[in-house]
mmCIF file of C-alpha atoms in Angstrom:
data_model
loop_
_atom_site.group_PDB
_atom_site.id
_atom_site.type_symbol
_atom_site.label_atom_id
_atom_site.label_comp_id
_atom_site.label_asym_id
_atom_site.label_seq_id
_atom_site.Cartn_x
_atom_site.Cartn_y
_atom_site.Cartn_z
ATOM 1 C CA GLY H 131 14.718 23.222 -21.992
ATOM 2 C CA ALA H 132 12.749 20.060 -22.290
ATOM 3 C CA VAL H 133 10.947 19.248 -25.633
ATOM 4 C CA VAL H 134 6.989 18.798 -25.837
ATOM 5 C CA SER H 135 6.355 16.968 -29.610
ATOM 6 C CA GLN H 136 2.949 17.579 -31.072
ATOM 7 C CA HIS H 137 1.619 15.935 -33.974
ATOM 8 C CA PRO H 138 0.369 16.912 -36.118
ATOM 9 C CA SER H 139 0.885 20.538 -36.730
ATOM 10 C CA ARG H 140 -2.079 20.697 -38.871
ATOM 11 C CA VAL H 141 -4.976 18.555 -39.883
ATOM 12 C CA ILE H 142 -7.696 18.705 -42.315
ATOM 13 C CA CYS H 143 -10.736 16.434 -41.880
ATOM 14 C CA LYS H 144 -14.396 15.717 -43.147
ATOM 15 C CA SER H 145 -17.464 16.352 -40.430
ATOM 16 C CA GLY H 146 -18.507 13.064 -38.890
ATOM 17 C CA THR H 147 -14.780 11.649 -38.922
ATOM 18 C CA SER H 148 -12.673 11.627 -36.184
ATOM 19 C CA VAL H 149 -8.822 13.108 -35.586
ATOM 20 C CA LYS H 150 -6.444 12.103 -32.872
ATOM 21 C CA ILE H 151 -3.480 14.219 -31.843
ATOM 22 C CA GLU H 152 -0.199 13.247 -29.824
ATOM 23 C CA CYS H 153 1.521 14.934 -27.565
ATOM 24 C CA ARG H 154 5.121 13.294 -26.509
ATOM 25 C CA SER H 155 7.551 14.888 -24.365
ATOM 26 C CA LEU H 156 10.643 13.750 -25.672
ATOM 27 C CA ASP H 157 13.391 14.082 -22.841
ATOM 28 C CA PHE H 158 11.514 13.250 -19.346
ATOM 29 C CA GLN H 159 8.441 12.011 -17.635
ATOM 30 C CA ALA H 160 5.548 14.127 -17.779
ATOM 31 C CA THR H 161 3.628 12.688 -14.761
ATOM 32 C CA THR H 162 0.617 15.020 -15.498
ATOM 33 C CA MET H 163 -0.309 16.814 -19.185
ATOM 34 C CA PHE H 164 -2.712 19.443 -20.149
ATOM 35 C CA TRP H 165 -4.793 19.981 -23.477
ATOM 36 C CA TYR H 166 -5.903 23.519 -23.991
ATOM 37 C CA ARG H 167 -7.867 24.889 -26.979
ATOM 38 C CA GLN H 168 -7.624 28.346 -28.629
ATOM 39 C CA PHE H 169 -9.988 29.932 -30.459
ATOM 40 C CA PRO H 170 -9.180 32.943 -32.780
ATOM 41 C CA LYS H 171 -8.171 36.155 -30.550
ATOM 42 C CA GLN H 172 -8.842 34.501 -26.941
ATOM 43 C CA SER H 173 -6.945 33.405 -24.713
ATOM 44 C CA LEU H 174 -5.840 29.225 -23.929
ATOM 45 C CA MET H 175 -8.934 27.560 -22.522
ATOM 46 C CA LEU H 176 -8.163 24.415 -20.363
ATOM 47 C CA MET H 177 -9.432 21.662 -21.936
ATOM 48 C CA ALA H 178 -8.432 18.893 -19.361
ATOM 49 C CA THR H 179 -6.192 17.852 -17.306
ATOM 50 C CA SER H 180 -4.604 14.047 -17.253
ATOM 51 C CA ASN H 181 -2.124 12.008 -15.274
ATOM 52 C CA GLU H 182 -0.473 8.890 -16.429
ATOM 53 C CA GLY H 183 -2.875 5.683 -15.557
ATOM 54 C CA SER H 184 -5.769 7.096 -14.732
ATOM 55 C CA LYS H 185 -8.804 9.123 -16.246
ATOM 56 C CA ALA H 186 -8.806 12.683 -17.404
ATOM 57 C CA THR H 187 -10.020 15.550 -15.582
ATOM 58 C CA TYR H 188 -12.421 17.709 -17.820
ATOM 59 C CA GLU H 189 -13.063 21.118 -16.990
ATOM 60 C CA GLN H 190 -16.478 22.448 -17.093
ATOM 61 C CA GLY H 191 -18.213 22.807 -20.432
ATOM 62 C CA VAL H 192 -15.909 19.893 -22.313
ATOM 63 C CA GLU H 193 -17.673 17.368 -23.458
ATOM 64 C CA LYS H 194 -15.645 14.027 -22.301
ATOM 65 C CA ASP H 195 -17.445 12.084 -24.662
ATOM 66 C CA LYS H 196 -16.270 13.881 -27.647
ATOM 67 C CA PHE H 197 -12.689 14.675 -26.476
ATOM 68 C CA LEU H 198 -11.239 11.605 -24.897
ATOM 69 C CA ILE H 199 -7.923 11.507 -23.666
ATOM 70 C CA ASN H 200 -5.312 8.788 -23.005
ATOM 71 C CA HIS H 201 -2.374 9.233 -20.900
ATOM 72 C CA ALA H 202 -0.830 5.765 -21.326
ATOM 73 C CA SER H 203 2.374 6.411 -20.633
ATOM 74 C CA LEU H 204 4.325 8.805 -19.093
ATOM 75 C CA THR H 205 5.550 10.476 -22.442
ATOM 76 C CA LEU H 206 2.608 10.087 -24.397
ATOM 77 C CA SER H 207 -1.086 11.328 -24.194
ATOM 78 C CA THR H 208 -3.476 11.251 -27.225
ATOM 79 C CA LEU H 209 -6.172 13.792 -27.706
ATOM 80 C CA THR H 210 -8.863 12.298 -29.903
ATOM 81 C CA VAL H 211 -11.625 14.739 -31.299
ATOM 82 C CA THR H 212 -14.298 12.279 -31.816
ATOM 83 C CA SER H 213 -17.537 13.106 -35.321
ATOM 84 C CA ALA H 214 -15.754 16.384 -35.422
ATOM 85 C CA HIS H 215 -18.231 19.037 -36.911
ATOM 86 C CA PRO H 216 -17.248 22.658 -37.995
ATOM 87 C CA GLU H 217 -16.833 23.768 -34.278
ATOM 88 C CA ASP H 218 -14.830 22.271 -33.478
ATOM 89 C CA SER H 219 -12.313 23.593 -35.306
ATOM 90 C CA SER H 220 -9.321 25.016 -33.560
ATOM 91 C CA PHE H 221 -5.964 25.271 -32.391
ATOM 92 C CA TYR H 222 -5.160 22.327 -29.913
ATOM 93 C CA ILE H 223 -2.307 22.376 -27.445
ATOM 94 C CA CYS H 224 -0.757 20.848 -24.689
ATOM 95 C CA SER H 225 1.568 20.849 -22.038
ATOM 96 C CA ALA H 226 3.615 18.373 -20.181
ATOM 97 C CA THR H 227 4.795 18.608 -16.804
ATOM 98 C CA MET H 228 7.278 16.484 -14.387
ATOM 99 C CA ASP H 229 5.159 17.410 -10.792
ATOM 100 C CA ARG H 230 3.513 20.425 -9.717
ATOM 101 C CA ASN H 231 6.730 22.059 -9.073
ATOM 102 C CA THR H 232 8.216 22.641 -12.182
ATOM 103 C CA GLU H 233 7.362 23.921 -15.197
ATOM 104 C CA ALA H 234 4.998 22.876 -18.084
ATOM 105 C CA PHE H 235 6.250 22.626 -21.686
ATOM 106 C CA PHE H 236 4.305 23.423 -24.301
ATOM 107 C CA GLY H 237 3.962 21.299 -27.376
ATOM 108 C CA GLN H 238 3.570 23.573 -30.822
ATOM 109 C CA GLY H 239 0.119 23.292 -31.348
ATOM 110 C CA THR H 240 -2.257 21.495 -34.129
ATOM 111 C CA ARG H 241 -4.357 23.454 -36.065
ATOM 112 C CA LEU H 242 -7.109 21.459 -36.208
ATOM 113 C CA THR H 243 -9.917 22.449 -39.208
ATOM 114 C CA VAL H 244 -13.707 20.515 -40.246
ATOM 115 C CA VAL H 245 -15.247 20.779 -43.205
ATOM 116 C CA ASP V 269 -16.114 35.015 -16.983
ATOM 117 C CA GLN V 270 -12.161 36.157 -17.866
ATOM 118 C CA GLN V 271 -10.320 35.435 -14.625
ATOM 119 C CA VAL V 272 -7.218 37.287 -16.345
ATOM 120 C CA LYS V 273 -6.784 40.220 -18.757
ATOM 121 C CA GLN V 274 -5.201 41.425 -21.105
ATOM 122 C CA ASN V 275 -6.999 44.604 -22.527
ATOM 123 C CA SER V 276 -4.448 45.702 -24.750
ATOM 124 C CA PRO V 277 -4.984 43.304 -27.917
ATOM 125 C CA SER V 278 -1.648 45.133 -28.843
ATOM 126 C CA LEU V 279 1.320 47.281 -28.435
ATOM 127 C CA SER V 280 4.213 48.706 -31.216
ATOM 128 C CA VAL V 281 7.306 50.057 -29.623
ATOM 129 C CA GLN V 282 10.695 51.321 -30.772
ATOM 130 C CA GLU V 283 13.617 49.082 -31.279
ATOM 131 C CA GLY V 284 15.661 49.960 -27.750
ATOM 132 C CA ARG V 285 12.564 51.593 -26.174
ATOM 133 C CA ILE V 286 10.851 49.673 -23.486
ATOM 134 C CA SER V 287 7.861 47.458 -23.874
ATOM 135 C CA ILE V 288 5.037 47.865 -21.045
ATOM 136 C CA LEU V 289 2.696 44.301 -21.579
ATOM 137 C CA ASN V 290 -0.040 44.949 -18.491
ATOM 138 C CA CYS V 291 -2.230 41.756 -17.233
ATOM 139 C CA ASP V 292 -4.976 41.941 -14.419
ATOM 140 C CA TYR V 293 -6.555 39.476 -12.640
ATOM 141 C CA THR V 294 -9.823 38.835 -10.894
ATOM 142 C CA ASN V 295 -9.149 35.633 -8.600
ATOM 143 C CA SER V 296 -7.588 36.218 -5.440
ATOM 144 C CA MET V 297 -6.448 32.583 -4.873
ATOM 145 C CA PHE V 298 -4.317 32.998 -7.655
ATOM 146 C CA ASP V 299 -0.451 33.047 -6.484
ATOM 147 C CA TYR V 300 1.824 32.005 -9.308
ATOM 148 C CA PHE V 301 2.230 34.408 -12.469
ATOM 149 C CA LEU V 302 3.724 33.492 -15.522
ATOM 150 C CA TRP V 303 4.507 35.305 -18.826
ATOM 151 C CA TYR V 304 4.444 33.157 -22.137
ATOM 152 C CA LYS V 305 6.258 34.128 -25.563
ATOM 153 C CA LYS V 306 4.276 32.912 -28.633
ATOM 154 C CA TYR V 307 5.391 32.945 -32.590
ATOM 155 C CA PRO V 308 2.708 31.987 -35.019
ATOM 156 C CA ALA V 309 2.098 28.427 -36.109
ATOM 157 C CA GLU V 310 4.266 26.801 -32.805
ATOM 158 C CA GLY V 311 4.065 26.813 -28.692
ATOM 159 C CA PRO V 312 4.282 29.232 -25.911
ATOM 160 C CA THR V 313 7.470 29.200 -24.615
ATOM 161 C CA PHE V 314 7.962 30.701 -21.002
ATOM 162 C CA LEU V 315 9.646 33.459 -20.197
ATOM 163 C CA ILE V 316 9.297 34.057 -16.877
ATOM 164 C CA SER V 317 7.685 34.003 -13.475
ATOM 165 C CA ILE V 318 6.857 35.529 -9.882
ATOM 166 C CA SER V 319 5.500 34.466 -6.997
ATOM 167 C CA SER V 320 2.965 36.012 -4.803
ATOM 168 C CA ILE V 321 5.614 36.378 -1.965
ATOM 169 C CA LYS V 322 7.600 38.569 -4.323
ATOM 170 C CA ASP V 323 6.926 42.164 -6.293
ATOM 171 C CA LYS V 324 9.902 41.756 -8.796
ATOM 172 C CA ASN V 325 11.802 39.240 -10.402
ATOM 173 C CA GLU V 326 14.494 40.373 -13.036
ATOM 174 C CA ASP V 327 15.707 37.920 -15.886
ATOM 175 C CA GLY V 328 18.604 39.876 -18.280
ATOM 176 C CA ARG V 329 15.637 42.843 -20.316
ATOM 177 C CA PHE V 330 12.461 41.256 -18.714
ATOM 178 C CA THR V 331 11.496 42.054 -15.690
ATOM 179 C CA VAL V 332 8.004 41.608 -14.278
ATOM 180 C CA PHE V 333 6.269 43.718 -11.380
ATOM 181 C CA LEU V 334 3.159 42.516 -9.454
ATOM 182 C CA ASN V 335 1.339 44.566 -7.374
ATOM 183 C CA LYS V 336 -1.453 42.239 -5.350
ATOM 184 C CA SER V 337 -3.353 44.893 -3.691
ATOM 185 C CA ALA V 338 -4.133 46.209 -7.325
ATOM 186 C CA LYS V 339 -4.152 42.411 -9.022
ATOM 187 C CA HIS V 340 -1.890 43.735 -11.232
ATOM 188 C CA LEU V 341 1.417 42.784 -13.276
ATOM 189 C CA SER V 342 3.123 44.083 -15.897
ATOM 190 C CA LEU V 343 6.122 42.456 -17.758
ATOM 191 C CA HIS V 344 9.351 45.166 -18.755
ATOM 192 C CA ILE V 345 10.901 45.068 -22.020
ATOM 193 C CA VAL V 346 13.998 46.722 -22.228
ATOM 194 C CA PRO V 347 15.822 47.261 -24.602
ATOM 195 C CA SER V 348 12.941 46.149 -27.084
ATOM 196 C CA GLN V 349 14.319 44.534 -30.041
ATOM 197 C CA PRO V 350 12.539 42.904 -33.118
ATOM 198 C CA GLY V 351 12.755 39.395 -32.551
ATOM 199 C CA ASP V 352 10.515 39.927 -29.618
ATOM 200 C CA SER V 353 7.399 40.876 -31.752
ATOM 201 C CA ALA V 354 5.120 37.813 -30.818
ATOM 202 C CA VAL V 355 2.151 37.147 -28.754
ATOM 203 C CA TYR V 356 2.741 37.702 -25.108
ATOM 204 C CA PHE V 357 0.306 35.774 -22.954
ATOM 205 C CA CYS V 358 -0.126 36.324 -18.961
ATOM 206 C CA ALA V 359 -1.013 33.771 -17.079
ATOM 207 C CA ALA V 360 -1.999 32.515 -13.124
ATOM 208 C CA ALA V 361 -2.195 29.197 -11.125
ATOM 209 C CA SER V 362 -3.141 29.130 -7.715
ATOM 210 C CA GLY V 363 -0.787 26.539 -5.558
ATOM 211 C CA GLY V 364 2.230 27.843 -5.872
ATOM 212 C CA SER V 365 3.131 26.511 -9.302
ATOM 213 C CA ASN V 366 2.647 26.978 -12.848
ATOM 214 C CA TYR V 367 0.365 23.813 -12.493
ATOM 215 C CA LYS V 368 -3.154 24.747 -14.519
ATOM 216 C CA LEU V 369 -2.989 27.574 -15.910
ATOM 217 C CA THR V 370 -5.612 30.052 -17.033
ATOM 218 C CA PHE V 371 -4.191 32.236 -19.193
ATOM 219 C CA GLY V 372 -5.177 35.664 -20.680
ATOM 220 C CA LYS V 373 -6.223 36.608 -24.658
ATOM 221 C CA GLY V 374 -2.243 37.824 -25.183
ATOM 222 C CA THR V 375 -1.328 40.726 -26.701
ATOM 223 C CA LEU V 376 0.753 41.061 -30.176
ATOM 224 C CA LEU V 377 3.847 42.880 -29.441
ATOM 225 C CA THR V 378 5.345 44.433 -32.539
ATOM 226 C CA VAL V 379 8.767 46.267 -32.505
ATOM 227 C CA ASN V 380 9.803 48.194 -35.342
ATOM 228 C CA PRO V 381 13.167 48.588 -36.487
#
């Protein structure tokens, strides 16, 4: 299947700093990328949907100024957690799809720990 | 409000037996359902899907059954193998594709040799 690469896989940062997570589709052009967050023993929760070249659409309750999403090209989307706090510690995962009618492929996920 | 529910956090079965993972949903707009398998520290990988126009879809050892009236679906794995041990997520979408998924909490399946 298609490959989606997410980097870094783990990151520890200090409270108040910002962290950038990259999501790349390696062998296809992803018109849409999704960002999810998973807290322990909870389901993957959709944070936002980003389409190449346009602003991301955030789900209710997700602060767009805190979770900055950039989808500058058809193969790269980034999620920046700004002014991270310990409660932002979570597993963040992206998925990418060519279009509505094709399967979305997931990255490996990023374990963020804010200390 | 959990729109996709996997009420069993874990399931343990013996190798060679059948594993049945269950999933319930509340949103009647969902018309496309998927099962994903996830190993620790990896992203979910797609297993099998079913459209609401069907009640069964089979792929090798994996079969998904959909009961629309009960808003219930299940994943059957037979025969179960130790390598099947993972967390299984049920996911649902509307619009007939896997665009914008709503996930359940997952069920940890352990297949004992």
